[in-house]
Amino acid sequence: MSTLPKALFCWSGGKDSSYCLHKVLSEKQFDVVYLMTTVNDAFKRISMHGVREELLDKQIESIGIPAIKVRIKDGTHAEYEELMRDTLLRVKAEGVTHVIFGDIFLEDLRSYREENLKKVDLLGVFPLWKMDTKALIQDFIAKQFKTITCCINDGYLEESWVGKEIDTDFVNELPAFVDPCGENGEYHTFCYDGPVFKTPITFTVGEKIYKPLEYQFDDDVCKSPIKTKGFWYCDLISV
């Protein structure tokens, strides 16, 4: 039985989550007992990223840590906060003392998370905080993680960037105003292979879909002076 502090890990299915989880497990400072993901219940997809739930299930199975899915129905901020509070209180009752996030430098987002955790007397952990994002993405690639863009913010990047593998060429070709890790919400990813997975996640790349910005997000939304009209999504299909 582990004597390490029990932690809940906030899992998005993307590259930063994968890199962060690998770092946490390698450093052996916490006993990660759950991976928590926000899922749009109507569409059965990961909130914001748009990745199908069955691919999330494949990731969870390959990683080998139990999942907690926070199912968003109405999509309101109030619903999100209520569901998160209920989830955090439940895991706290099971002995969880810490919640781990893969955020890198968004101060407002960190403050928001820490304020919510304070309400239920839990501590936030940010293993990637203030890391250089160029060095981080280079190390991510060097560690042989494999990931593909599944969502692109059209305020930063064009349609051609969605459905791309992230490798050295991808990073080198990014416009100068785009963060190498997409930390400002420029792009989101689905990670399908790497040292945190026992086996690769298999999928095919489906159609590209454009969605205008006409609704409130129920997951992390990055604030930016860049004008966003909508998002390009690449449908990834489990095989």
mmCIF file of N, CA, C and O in Angstrom, residues 98-176:
data_model
loop_
_atom_site.group_PDB
_atom_site.id
_atom_site.type_symbol
_atom_site.label_atom_id
_atom_site.label_comp_id
_atom_site.label_asym_id
_atom_site.label_seq_id
_atom_site.Cartn_x
_atom_site.Cartn_y
_atom_site.Cartn_z
ATOM 1 N N HIS A 98 -4.500 16.046 -2.927
ATOM 2 C CA HIS A 98 -3.937 16.932 -3.938
ATOM 3 C C HIS A 98 -4.622 16.711 -5.293
ATOM 4 O O HIS A 98 -5.068 15.599 -5.602
ATOM 5 N N VAL A 99 -4.669 17.791 -6.104
ATOM 6 C CA VAL A 99 -5.192 17.723 -7.461
ATOM 7 C C VAL A 99 -4.115 18.276 -8.393
ATOM 8 O O VAL A 99 -3.600 19.376 -8.183
ATOM 9 N N ILE A 100 -3.770 17.493 -9.422
ATOM 10 C CA ILE A 100 -2.643 17.827 -10.290
ATOM 11 C C ILE A 100 -3.131 18.341 -11.647
ATOM 12 O O ILE A 100 -4.013 17.746 -12.267
ATOM 13 N N PHE A 101 -2.522 19.446 -12.095
ATOM 14 C CA PHE A 101 -2.877 20.074 -13.363
ATOM 15 C C PHE A 101 -1.641 20.223 -14.251
ATOM 16 O O PHE A 101 -0.530 20.399 -13.748
ATOM 17 N N GLY A 102 -1.858 20.209 -15.564
ATOM 18 C CA GLY A 102 -0.760 20.366 -16.512
ATOM 19 C C GLY A 102 -0.583 21.777 -17.030
ATOM 20 O O GLY A 102 0.064 21.973 -18.058
ATOM 21 N N ASP A 103 -1.126 22.776 -16.336
ATOM 22 C CA ASP A 103 -0.990 24.169 -16.769
ATOM 23 C C ASP A 103 0.464 24.623 -16.703
ATOM 24 O O ASP A 103 1.233 24.156 -15.848
ATOM 25 N N ILE A 104 0.805 25.565 -17.585
ATOM 26 C CA ILE A 104 2.205 25.994 -17.681
ATOM 27 C C ILE A 104 2.403 27.441 -17.250
ATOM 28 O O ILE A 104 3.296 27.735 -16.455
ATOM 29 N N PHE A 105 1.583 28.373 -17.762
ATOM 30 C CA PHE A 105 1.838 29.762 -17.358
ATOM 31 C C PHE A 105 0.606 30.665 -17.294
ATOM 32 O O PHE A 105 0.732 31.871 -17.118
ATOM 33 N N LEU A 106 -0.587 30.148 -17.407
ATOM 34 C CA LEU A 106 -1.782 30.990 -17.370
ATOM 35 C C LEU A 106 -2.152 31.302 -15.916
ATOM 36 O O LEU A 106 -2.759 30.493 -15.218
ATOM 37 N N GLU A 107 -1.783 32.504 -15.477
ATOM 38 C CA GLU A 107 -1.945 32.901 -14.074
ATOM 39 C C GLU A 107 -3.416 32.905 -13.646
ATOM 40 O O GLU A 107 -3.754 32.435 -12.554
ATOM 41 N N ASP A 108 -4.298 33.454 -14.494
ATOM 42 C CA ASP A 108 -5.714 33.531 -14.137
ATOM 43 C C ASP A 108 -6.322 32.150 -13.946
ATOM 44 O O ASP A 108 -7.115 31.917 -13.032
ATOM 45 N N LEU A 109 -5.945 31.231 -14.818
ATOM 46 C CA LEU A 109 -6.470 29.877 -14.737
ATOM 47 C C LEU A 109 -5.980 29.182 -13.469
ATOM 48 O O LEU A 109 -6.750 28.513 -12.777
ATOM 49 N N ARG A 110 -4.704 29.353 -13.145
ATOM 50 C CA ARG A 110 -4.183 28.750 -11.916
ATOM 51 C C ARG A 110 -4.902 29.317 -10.692
ATOM 52 O O ARG A 110 -5.282 28.562 -9.784
ATOM 53 N N SER A 111 -5.087 30.626 -10.658
ATOM 54 C CA SER A 111 -5.763 31.258 -9.522
ATOM 55 C C SER A 111 -7.194 30.729 -9.379
ATOM 56 O O SER A 111 -7.663 30.458 -8.266
ATOM 57 N N TYR A 112 -7.876 30.576 -10.521
ATOM 58 C CA TYR A 112 -9.239 30.041 -10.517
ATOM 59 C C TYR A 112 -9.263 28.630 -9.936
ATOM 60 O O TYR A 112 -10.100 28.297 -9.094
ATOM 61 N N ARG A 113 -8.333 27.806 -10.374
ATOM 62 C CA ARG A 113 -8.284 26.431 -9.875
ATOM 63 C C ARG A 113 -8.001 26.410 -8.371
ATOM 64 O O ARG A 113 -8.651 25.674 -7.611
ATOM 65 N N GLU A 114 -7.037 27.188 -7.943
ATOM 66 C CA GLU A 114 -6.648 27.177 -6.535
ATOM 67 C C GLU A 114 -7.766 27.708 -5.635
ATOM 68 O O GLU A 114 -7.955 27.197 -4.522
ATOM 69 N N GLU A 115 -8.507 28.700 -6.118
ATOM 70 C CA GLU A 115 -9.630 29.220 -5.328
ATOM 71 C C GLU A 115 -10.709 28.160 -5.150
ATOM 72 O O GLU A 115 -11.291 28.009 -4.064
ATOM 73 N N ASN A 116 -10.999 27.414 -6.202
ATOM 74 C CA ASN A 116 -12.002 26.351 -6.118
ATOM 75 C C ASN A 116 -11.541 25.217 -5.207
ATOM 76 O O ASN A 116 -12.338 24.644 -4.457
ATOM 77 N N LEU A 117 -10.258 24.888 -5.269
ATOM 78 C CA LEU A 117 -9.733 23.828 -4.403
ATOM 79 C C LEU A 117 -9.752 24.249 -2.941
ATOM 80 O O LEU A 117 -9.999 23.429 -2.050
ATOM 81 N N LYS A 118 -9.503 25.524 -2.710
ATOM 82 C CA LYS A 118 -9.498 26.037 -1.336
ATOM 83 C C LYS A 118 -10.863 25.847 -0.684
ATOM 84 O O LYS A 118 -10.957 25.590 0.526
ATOM 85 N N LYS A 119 -11.930 25.936 -1.484
ATOM 86 C CA LYS A 119 -13.290 25.792 -0.964
ATOM 87 C C LYS A 119 -13.550 24.391 -0.421
ATOM 88 O O LYS A 119 -14.436 24.201 0.423
ATOM 89 N N VAL A 120 -12.821 23.407 -0.914
ATOM 90 C CA VAL A 120 -13.005 22.024 -0.448
ATOM 91 C C VAL A 120 -11.760 21.505 0.277
ATOM 92 O O VAL A 120 -11.627 20.304 0.513
ATOM 93 N N ASP A 121 -10.848 22.424 0.584
ATOM 94 C CA ASP A 121 -9.659 22.103 1.376
ATOM 95 C C ASP A 121 -8.769 21.054 0.704
ATOM 96 O O ASP A 121 -8.317 20.086 1.328
ATOM 97 N N LEU A 122 -8.520 21.257 -0.590
ATOM 98 C CA LEU A 122 -7.578 20.417 -1.330
ATOM 99 C C LEU A 122 -6.465 21.310 -1.875
ATOM 100 O O LEU A 122 -6.644 22.519 -2.035
ATOM 101 N N LEU A 123 -5.323 20.699 -2.186
ATOM 102 C CA LEU A 123 -4.164 21.451 -2.656
ATOM 103 C C LEU A 123 -3.915 21.198 -4.142
ATOM 104 O O LEU A 123 -3.988 20.059 -4.605
ATOM 105 N N GLY A 124 -3.620 22.255 -4.890
ATOM 106 C CA GLY A 124 -3.289 22.127 -6.299
ATOM 107 C C GLY A 124 -1.804 21.926 -6.512
ATOM 108 O O GLY A 124 -0.978 22.496 -5.795
ATOM 109 N N VAL A 125 -1.471 21.106 -7.490
ATOM 110 C CA VAL A 125 -0.071 20.835 -7.850
ATOM 111 C C VAL A 125 0.090 21.119 -9.341
ATOM 112 O O VAL A 125 -0.718 20.660 -10.159
ATOM 113 N N PHE A 126 1.130 21.862 -9.698
ATOM 114 C CA PHE A 126 1.353 22.286 -11.085
ATOM 115 C C PHE A 126 2.785 21.929 -11.493
ATOM 116 O O PHE A 126 3.668 22.790 -11.513
ATOM 117 N N PRO A 127 3.043 20.670 -11.839
ATOM 118 C CA PRO A 127 4.414 20.210 -12.105
ATOM 119 C C PRO A 127 5.110 20.888 -13.280
ATOM 120 O O PRO A 127 6.343 20.901 -13.339
ATOM 121 N N LEU A 128 4.347 21.431 -14.235
ATOM 122 C CA LEU A 128 4.946 22.055 -15.421
ATOM 123 C C LEU A 128 5.033 23.576 -15.300
ATOM 124 O O LEU A 128 5.458 24.243 -16.244
ATOM 125 N N TRP A 129 4.683 24.105 -14.152
ATOM 126 C CA TRP A 129 4.538 25.554 -14.003
ATOM 127 C C TRP A 129 5.831 26.303 -14.309
ATOM 128 O O TRP A 129 6.886 25.980 -13.786
ATOM 129 N N LYS A 130 5.709 27.287 -15.195
ATOM 130 C CA LYS A 130 6.794 28.176 -15.613
ATOM 131 C C LYS A 130 7.919 27.469 -16.374
ATOM 132 O O LYS A 130 9.001 28.033 -16.554
ATOM 133 N N MET A 131 7.673 26.249 -16.820
ATOM 134 C CA MET A 131 8.652 25.608 -17.697
ATOM 135 C C MET A 131 8.696 26.344 -19.030
ATOM 136 O O MET A 131 7.684 26.878 -19.497
ATOM 137 N N ASP A 132 9.838 26.385 -19.654
ATOM 138 C CA ASP A 132 9.976 26.977 -20.980
ATOM 139 C C ASP A 132 9.239 26.086 -21.977
ATOM 140 O O ASP A 132 9.568 24.898 -22.121
ATOM 141 N N THR A 133 8.237 26.631 -22.670
ATOM 142 C CA THR A 133 7.402 25.786 -23.515
ATOM 143 C C THR A 133 8.127 25.236 -24.741
ATOM 144 O O THR A 133 7.796 24.157 -25.232
ATOM 145 N N LYS A 134 9.127 25.967 -25.212
ATOM 146 C CA LYS A 134 9.904 25.440 -26.339
ATOM 147 C C LYS A 134 10.728 24.239 -25.902
ATOM 148 O O LYS A 134 10.782 23.212 -26.597
ATOM 149 N N ALA A 135 11.339 24.337 -24.725
ATOM 150 C CA ALA A 135 12.109 23.214 -24.200
ATOM 151 C C ALA A 135 11.187 22.045 -23.864
ATOM 152 O O ALA A 135 11.541 20.872 -24.074
ATOM 153 N N LEU A 136 9.997 22.356 -23.357
ATOM 154 C CA LEU A 136 9.050 21.299 -22.985
ATOM 155 C C LEU A 136 8.619 20.493 -24.206
ATOM 156 O O LEU A 136 8.655 19.259 -24.181
ATOM 157 N N ILE A 137 8.229 21.181 -25.291
ATOM 158 C CA ILE A 137 7.767 20.462 -26.475
ATOM 159 C C ILE A 137 8.911 19.674 -27.119
ATOM 160 O O ILE A 137 8.702 18.573 -27.642
ATOM 161 N N GLN A 138 10.116 20.203 -27.039
ATOM 162 C CA GLN A 138 11.264 19.466 -27.576
ATOM 163 C C GLN A 138 11.525 18.200 -26.775
ATOM 164 O O GLN A 138 11.832 17.145 -27.336
ATOM 165 N N ASP A 139 11.392 18.285 -25.447
ATOM 166 C CA ASP A 139 11.586 17.107 -24.609
ATOM 167 C C ASP A 139 10.450 16.110 -24.805
ATOM 168 O O ASP A 139 10.671 14.890 -24.787
ATOM 169 N N PHE A 140 9.251 16.614 -25.001
ATOM 170 C CA PHE A 140 8.090 15.770 -25.297
ATOM 171 C C PHE A 140 8.363 14.915 -26.532
ATOM 172 O O PHE A 140 8.139 13.701 -26.543
ATOM 173 N N ILE A 141 8.871 15.540 -27.567
ATOM 174 C CA ILE A 141 9.189 14.830 -28.813
ATOM 175 C C ILE A 141 10.362 13.875 -28.595
ATOM 176 O O ILE A 141 10.335 12.727 -29.061
ATOM 177 N N ALA A 142 11.378 14.325 -27.858
ATOM 178 C CA ALA A 142 12.555 13.489 -27.603
ATOM 179 C C ALA A 142 12.198 12.227 -26.814
ATOM 180 O O ALA A 142 12.822 11.174 -27.004
ATOM 181 N N LYS A 143 11.202 12.334 -25.956
ATOM 182 C CA LYS A 143 10.774 11.176 -25.153
ATOM 183 C C LYS A 143 9.876 10.238 -25.959
ATOM 184 O O LYS A 143 9.344 9.267 -25.437
ATOM 185 N N GLN A 144 9.680 10.545 -27.218
ATOM 186 C CA GLN A 144 8.954 9.715 -28.178
ATOM 187 C C GLN A 144 7.456 9.624 -27.895
ATOM 188 O O GLN A 144 6.818 8.615 -28.178
ATOM 189 N N PHE A 145 6.920 10.690 -27.336
ATOM 190 C CA PHE A 145 5.467 10.805 -27.295
ATOM 191 C C PHE A 145 4.972 11.047 -28.723
ATOM 192 O O PHE A 145 5.652 11.668 -29.531
ATOM 193 N N LYS A 146 3.772 10.559 -29.002
ATOM 194 C CA LYS A 146 3.143 10.779 -30.303
ATOM 195 C C LYS A 146 1.791 11.456 -30.084
ATOM 196 O O LYS A 146 0.972 10.988 -29.288
ATOM 197 N N THR A 147 1.564 12.548 -30.806
ATOM 198 C CA THR A 147 0.315 13.274 -30.629
ATOM 199 C C THR A 147 -0.101 13.956 -31.922
ATOM 200 O O THR A 147 0.740 14.214 -32.795
ATOM 201 N N ILE A 148 -1.388 14.242 -32.034
ATOM 202 C CA ILE A 148 -1.938 14.850 -33.242
ATOM 203 C C ILE A 148 -2.854 16.001 -32.835
ATOM 204 O O ILE A 148 -3.522 15.926 -31.795
ATOM 205 N N THR A 149 -2.867 17.069 -33.614
ATOM 206 C CA THR A 149 -3.770 18.174 -33.302
ATOM 207 C C THR A 149 -5.211 17.759 -33.623
ATOM 208 O O THR A 149 -5.485 17.202 -34.680
ATOM 209 N N CYS A 150 -6.106 18.042 -32.689
ATOM 210 C CA CYS A 150 -7.513 17.673 -32.884
ATOM 211 C C CYS A 150 -8.420 18.893 -32.884
ATOM 212 O O CYS A 150 -9.591 18.802 -33.253
ATOM 213 N N CYS A 151 -7.880 20.042 -32.474
ATOM 214 C CA CYS A 151 -8.672 21.273 -32.417
ATOM 215 C C CYS A 151 -7.747 22.463 -32.628
ATOM 216 O O CYS A 151 -6.685 22.544 -32.004
ATOM 217 N N ILE A 152 -8.152 23.362 -33.515
ATOM 218 C CA ILE A 152 -7.341 24.537 -33.862
ATOM 219 C C ILE A 152 -8.172 25.807 -33.672
ATOM 220 O O ILE A 152 -9.298 25.895 -34.149
ATOM 221 N N ASN A 153 -7.606 26.781 -32.994
ATOM 222 C CA ASN A 153 -8.228 28.093 -32.842
ATOM 223 C C ASN A 153 -7.924 28.918 -34.093
ATOM 224 O O ASN A 153 -6.759 29.199 -34.391
ATOM 225 N N ASP A 154 -8.972 29.310 -34.824
ATOM 226 C CA ASP A 154 -8.735 29.992 -36.103
ATOM 227 C C ASP A 154 -8.238 31.431 -35.944
ATOM 228 O O ASP A 154 -7.906 32.089 -36.920
ATOM 229 N N GLY A 155 -8.152 31.909 -34.700
ATOM 230 C CA GLY A 155 -7.534 33.201 -34.472
ATOM 231 C C GLY A 155 -6.023 33.134 -34.567
ATOM 232 O O GLY A 155 -5.348 34.156 -34.704
ATOM 233 N N TYR A 156 -5.498 31.931 -34.497
ATOM 234 C CA TYR A 156 -4.045 31.736 -34.517
ATOM 235 C C TYR A 156 -3.568 30.940 -35.738
ATOM 236 O O TYR A 156 -2.516 31.227 -36.299
ATOM 237 N N LEU A 157 -4.318 29.906 -36.116
ATOM 238 C CA LEU A 157 -3.847 28.971 -37.136
ATOM 239 C C LEU A 157 -4.945 28.666 -38.155
ATOM 240 O O LEU A 157 -6.135 28.775 -37.846
ATOM 241 N N GLU A 158 -4.518 28.256 -39.338
ATOM 242 C CA GLU A 158 -5.457 27.947 -40.405
ATOM 243 C C GLU A 158 -5.882 26.478 -40.346
ATOM 244 O O GLU A 158 -5.304 25.666 -39.631
ATOM 245 N N GLU A 159 -6.881 26.159 -41.145
ATOM 246 C CA GLU A 159 -7.446 24.809 -41.192
ATOM 247 C C GLU A 159 -6.386 23.723 -41.400
ATOM 248 O O GLU A 159 -6.488 22.623 -40.851
ATOM 249 N N SER A 160 -5.360 24.030 -42.184
ATOM 250 C CA SER A 160 -4.357 23.019 -42.531
ATOM 251 C C SER A 160 -3.601 22.489 -41.321
ATOM 252 O O SER A 160 -2.964 21.433 -41.390
ATOM 253 N N TRP A 161 -3.672 23.193 -40.192
ATOM 254 C CA TRP A 161 -2.938 22.771 -39.003
ATOM 255 C C TRP A 161 -3.663 21.706 -38.192
ATOM 256 O O TRP A 161 -3.061 21.057 -37.330
ATOM 257 N N VAL A 162 -4.950 21.515 -38.431
ATOM 258 C CA VAL A 162 -5.673 20.508 -37.664
ATOM 259 C C VAL A 162 -5.462 19.132 -38.293
ATOM 260 O O VAL A 162 -5.432 18.983 -39.506
ATOM 261 N N GLY A 163 -5.253 18.128 -37.446
ATOM 262 C CA GLY A 163 -4.964 16.775 -37.919
ATOM 263 C C GLY A 163 -3.501 16.539 -38.210
ATOM 264 O O GLY A 163 -3.136 15.533 -38.820
ATOM 265 N N LYS A 164 -2.630 17.463 -37.745
ATOM 266 C CA LYS A 164 -1.191 17.326 -37.972
ATOM 267 C C LYS A 164 -0.507 16.626 -36.808
ATOM 268 O O LYS A 164 -0.846 16.851 -35.644
ATOM 269 N N GLU A 165 0.470 15.813 -37.138
ATOM 270 C CA GLU A 165 1.335 15.208 -36.125
ATOM 271 C C GLU A 165 2.268 16.288 -35.573
ATOM 272 O O GLU A 165 2.771 17.125 -36.330
ATOM 273 N N ILE A 166 2.491 16.255 -34.274
ATOM 274 C CA ILE A 166 3.419 17.206 -33.687
ATOM 275 C C ILE A 166 4.809 16.587 -33.642
ATOM 276 O O ILE A 166 5.053 15.610 -32.942
ATOM 277 N N ASP A 167 5.691 17.166 -34.438
ATOM 278 C CA ASP A 167 7.081 16.734 -34.486
ATOM 279 C C ASP A 167 7.946 17.992 -34.591
ATOM 280 O O ASP A 167 7.456 19.115 -34.464
ATOM 281 N N THR A 168 9.225 17.798 -34.838
ATOM 282 C CA THR A 168 10.140 18.939 -34.917
ATOM 283 C C THR A 168 9.749 19.908 -36.023
ATOM 284 O O THR A 168 9.790 21.137 -35.837
ATOM 285 N N ASP A 169 9.338 19.395 -37.160
ATOM 286 C CA ASP A 169 8.921 20.256 -38.270
ATOM 287 C C ASP A 169 7.701 21.086 -37.880
ATOM 288 O O ASP A 169 7.625 22.278 -38.208
ATOM 289 N N PHE A 170 6.755 20.468 -37.209
ATOM 290 C CA PHE A 170 5.551 21.176 -36.758
ATOM 291 C C PHE A 170 5.934 22.373 -35.893
ATOM 292 O O PHE A 170 5.468 23.491 -36.114
ATOM 293 N N VAL A 171 6.807 22.138 -34.924
ATOM 294 C CA VAL A 171 7.219 23.198 -33.999
ATOM 295 C C VAL A 171 7.960 24.303 -34.740
ATOM 296 O O VAL A 171 7.713 25.503 -34.514
ATOM 297 N N ASN A 172 8.858 23.919 -35.633
ATOM 298 C CA ASN A 172 9.653 24.910 -36.367
ATOM 299 C C ASN A 172 8.816 25.769 -37.308
ATOM 300 O O ASN A 172 9.169 26.914 -37.600
ATOM 301 N N GLU A 173 7.697 25.222 -37.786
ATOM 302 C CA GLU A 173 6.855 25.932 -38.746
ATOM 303 C C GLU A 173 5.770 26.788 -38.088
ATOM 304 O O GLU A 173 5.078 27.547 -38.775
ATOM 305 N N LEU A 174 5.617 26.690 -36.788
ATOM 306 C CA LEU A 174 4.604 27.494 -36.104
ATOM 307 C C LEU A 174 4.902 28.986 -36.261
ATOM 308 O O LEU A 174 6.057 29.405 -36.176
ATOM 309 N N PRO A 175 3.876 29.810 -36.472
ATOM 310 C CA PRO A 175 4.090 31.267 -36.503
ATOM 311 C C PRO A 175 4.682 31.748 -35.183
ATOM 312 O O PRO A 175 4.454 31.140 -34.126
ATOM 313 N N ALA A 176 5.416 32.841 -35.235
ATOM 314 C CA ALA A 176 6.136 33.337 -34.057
ATOM 315 C C ALA A 176 5.203 33.691 -32.906
ATOM 316 O O ALA A 176 5.590 33.596 -31.738
#
